[in-house]
Amino acid sequence: MIKGLFCGLTGLDITYYQNEYPLENQKSKTNDYRTFVGGPAANAAITYAILGGNTTLITCLGNSIIAKAIKTELLEEYNIDVIDMAADSQQLPSLSSVLVNMKKASRTIWSGQQQFYINDENIYEQMINESDFCFSDCNLPEISIGFLKKVRESEKDIVLDTGSWKPHFPECLKLADEIIASITCNPPGSDLLTFLKDTKVKNIAITDGENDTFWLESSNSGLIKVPKIQSVDTLAAGDILHGAYCYYRFHEKNSFVNALEKATLVASESVKYFGPREGVYNIKKNKF
């Protein structure tokens, strides 16, 4: 079975569904609140696993009670092997409070994230050798840069997800084979497409929420239509697209563009439901 190695941020999302944004200095209450394992790399890995892929996740979680619960859920619910590079740390993992405005299907996120001291990087080599491709969300620079350099040495395919711009991105992007970037990624002093072209990466896609996705493959380019649907919750839609892309690209061996088209449909299905999983399970049950 094709094995995917995912590297990056994992945390806990505490999500509140309400009809309006609370006013400053006032309490707000809802009976509809849920928790989800979150983080771009974790959500992508979970999506890949739900669709049928064999998945390992390299991340930093630590040894707190919350971290132990996250690792247990990833293994027991999704059969994801977790390599925790900060296993001995007592720091809290990433924790996010997410407010979903049910009237607008928009989300507001408060996120807490700390830098971890990591264990020996030599474990990367074994994990990489056992995998068929590698994905990183480019978060957690304490692990992502060293990880990507090791993958580049192995000549395994590298797929990167770039969200909001971060200072270490240039070092990561030059190591990639394929980049799926968000339109919100704004490199200083350059527009996004020009910057990505300058990296000499083989395949590039730029997503823009509910708008069409631009793709560039060698000298060919085009747009992928995003279905026009009534969304109720966009939480993790981009992460779901990345995980689904990896599944259709590497597990099912689709072309770059075809994998993007199928992943777009999965992400679009996900926003029809509350939470980041139900739409993916629906796609799994009713395959293309």
XYZ file of C-alpha atoms in Angstrom, residues 19-247:
229
model
C -25.409 32.802 14.982
C -23.457 35.949 15.767
C -20.081 37.172 16.941
C -20.057 37.980 20.689
C -19.625 41.600 21.735
C -16.498 42.678 23.567
C -16.548 42.230 27.351
C -19.701 40.118 27.238
C -20.271 36.434 27.849
C -21.623 34.264 25.075
C -23.156 30.795 25.386
C -23.986 28.046 22.918
C -25.178 24.477 23.312
C -23.466 23.488 20.057
C -19.730 23.082 20.635
C -17.338 20.317 19.646
C -13.677 19.352 19.734
C -11.622 18.147 16.781
C -8.028 17.141 16.311
C -6.791 19.996 14.139
C -3.792 21.593 12.491
C -3.091 21.693 8.737
C -0.819 18.624 8.607
C -3.036 16.595 10.938
C -6.216 17.418 9.033
C -4.532 16.520 5.742
C -3.244 13.246 7.197
C -6.678 12.382 8.612
C -8.311 13.057 5.241
C -5.748 10.877 3.487
C -6.379 8.109 6.020
C -10.181 8.311 5.811
C -10.040 7.987 2.022
C -7.971 4.828 2.414
C -4.320 5.815 2.640
C -1.626 4.449 4.957
C -0.419 7.408 7.002
C 2.349 8.462 9.372
C 2.370 11.923 10.956
C 5.517 13.656 12.227
C 4.620 16.466 14.608
C 5.241 18.066 18.019
C 2.687 17.361 20.738
C 4.458 16.712 24.025
C 3.480 14.648 27.029
C 0.560 16.622 28.485
C -2.824 14.991 29.081
C -4.231 16.829 26.046
C -1.349 15.653 23.854
C -1.834 12.049 24.955
C -5.547 12.266 24.090
C -4.739 13.650 20.619
C -2.257 10.850 19.906
C -4.734 8.229 21.095
C -7.467 9.567 18.821
C -5.178 9.723 15.795
C -4.136 6.098 16.266
C -7.396 4.511 17.380
C -9.859 6.517 15.271
C -7.839 7.005 12.078
C -5.040 4.409 12.318
C -2.386 7.125 11.962
C 1.074 6.389 13.376
C 2.310 9.494 15.211
C 6.001 10.333 15.523
C 6.102 12.958 18.267
C 9.391 14.857 18.039
C 8.685 16.532 21.380
C 7.434 13.468 23.242
C 9.154 14.373 26.531
C 7.992 17.996 26.627
C 5.417 19.178 29.158
C 4.437 22.140 26.968
C 0.880 22.265 25.719
C 0.283 21.426 22.058
C -1.353 23.926 19.738
C -4.806 24.847 21.064
C -7.342 26.810 19.025
C -10.723 28.302 19.846
C -12.832 28.455 16.711
C -16.066 30.401 16.402
C -18.193 29.424 13.408
C -20.793 32.025 12.471
C -23.684 29.837 11.330
C -25.403 32.694 9.481
C -22.374 33.462 7.319
C -20.573 30.083 7.408
C -17.445 32.061 8.372
C -14.946 31.249 11.082
C -12.795 33.207 13.514
C -9.822 31.468 15.112
C -7.758 32.181 18.216
C -4.679 29.959 18.192
C -2.023 29.264 20.810
C 1.226 27.757 19.551
C 4.634 27.341 21.152
C 8.018 26.349 19.782
C 9.225 22.935 20.925
C 12.676 21.575 21.646
C 12.812 18.469 19.486
C 14.393 15.058 19.871
C 17.004 13.499 17.572
C 16.271 14.207 13.884
C 17.874 10.916 12.816
C 14.454 9.262 13.056
C 13.485 11.141 9.879
C 15.622 8.922 7.682
C 13.851 5.679 8.607
C 10.385 7.227 8.234
C 11.261 8.744 4.856
C 12.688 5.491 3.516
C 9.460 3.689 4.446
C 7.254 6.250 2.666
C 6.299 6.871 -0.951
C 5.781 10.641 -0.746
C 6.041 13.402 1.843
C 3.773 16.329 2.676
C 4.450 19.311 4.919
C 2.336 22.288 5.962
C 5.591 24.256 6.508
C 4.562 25.018 10.085
C 6.797 24.074 13.029
C 10.125 25.287 11.579
C 11.881 23.375 14.354
C 11.046 20.176 12.463
C 9.886 21.105 8.950
C 13.159 22.484 7.540
C 15.316 19.554 8.670
C 12.644 17.104 7.574
C 12.373 18.567 4.079
C 16.133 18.585 3.596
C 16.256 14.879 4.471
C 13.386 14.144 2.073
C 15.130 16.053 -0.730
C 18.214 13.870 -0.241
C 16.015 10.776 -0.619
C 14.466 12.057 -3.883
C 10.946 11.270 -2.645
C 8.176 13.553 -3.920
C 7.496 16.584 -1.726
C 4.132 18.366 -1.598
C 3.892 21.621 0.356
C 0.923 23.525 1.730
C 1.556 27.239 2.253
C -0.982 29.222 4.204
C -0.223 32.672 5.601
C 3.344 33.793 4.880
C 6.084 32.837 7.356
C 9.765 33.889 7.333
C 11.122 30.359 6.832
C 8.965 29.643 3.751
C 11.685 30.412 1.147
C 13.916 27.730 2.646
C 11.061 25.215 2.469
C 9.688 26.105 -0.952
C 12.960 25.634 -2.810
C 12.917 21.956 -1.733
C 9.439 21.136 -3.080
C 8.206 19.262 -6.144
C 4.618 20.500 -5.897
C 3.123 23.456 -4.031
C -0.522 24.059 -3.209
C -0.629 27.633 -1.954
C -3.405 29.778 -0.581
C -4.058 33.140 -2.206
C -3.620 34.579 1.305
C 0.084 33.656 1.239
C 1.707 37.031 0.554
C 5.508 36.964 0.163
C 7.091 40.328 0.973
C 8.116 42.339 -2.063
C 6.576 40.010 -4.644
C 3.246 38.701 -5.838
C 2.562 35.062 -4.999
C 2.613 33.564 -8.499
C 5.866 35.299 -9.461
C 7.487 34.157 -6.248
C 6.375 30.548 -6.736
C 7.548 30.511 -10.355
C 10.971 31.673 -9.204
C 11.284 28.578 -6.986
C 11.401 26.442 -10.174
C 8.911 24.017 -8.630
C 7.389 21.567 -11.126
C 3.699 21.980 -10.297
C 1.919 24.903 -8.648
C -1.682 25.456 -7.569
C -3.143 28.559 -5.909
C -6.460 28.167 -4.120
C -8.832 31.047 -3.444
C -11.594 29.749 -1.217
C -14.851 29.447 -3.130
C -13.247 30.974 -6.234
C -11.538 28.997 -8.999
C -8.173 27.348 -8.351
C -5.295 28.342 -10.626
C -2.826 25.662 -11.675
C 0.499 25.726 -13.494
C 2.230 22.619 -14.824
C 5.378 23.299 -16.848
C 4.195 25.685 -19.588
C 0.522 24.740 -19.229
C -1.912 26.509 -16.937
C -5.631 26.686 -16.281
C -8.426 27.021 -13.769
C -10.322 24.403 -11.788
C -13.919 25.340 -11.171
C -14.992 25.222 -7.545
C -18.608 23.994 -7.222
C -21.039 26.719 -6.157
C -22.743 25.334 -3.088
C -24.328 26.541 0.125
C -21.626 26.104 2.744
C -22.349 25.765 6.451
C -18.818 25.337 7.861
C -15.519 25.991 6.068
C -13.368 24.730 8.955
C -10.300 22.874 7.578
C -11.564 22.904 3.969
C -8.095 23.803 2.666
C -6.453 21.085 4.762
C -8.973 18.571 3.452
C -8.142 19.569 -0.117
C -4.454 18.917 0.556
C -5.035 15.500 2.093
C -7.430 14.479 -0.669
C -4.981 15.733 -3.293
C -2.251 13.503 -1.866
C -4.611 10.529 -1.928
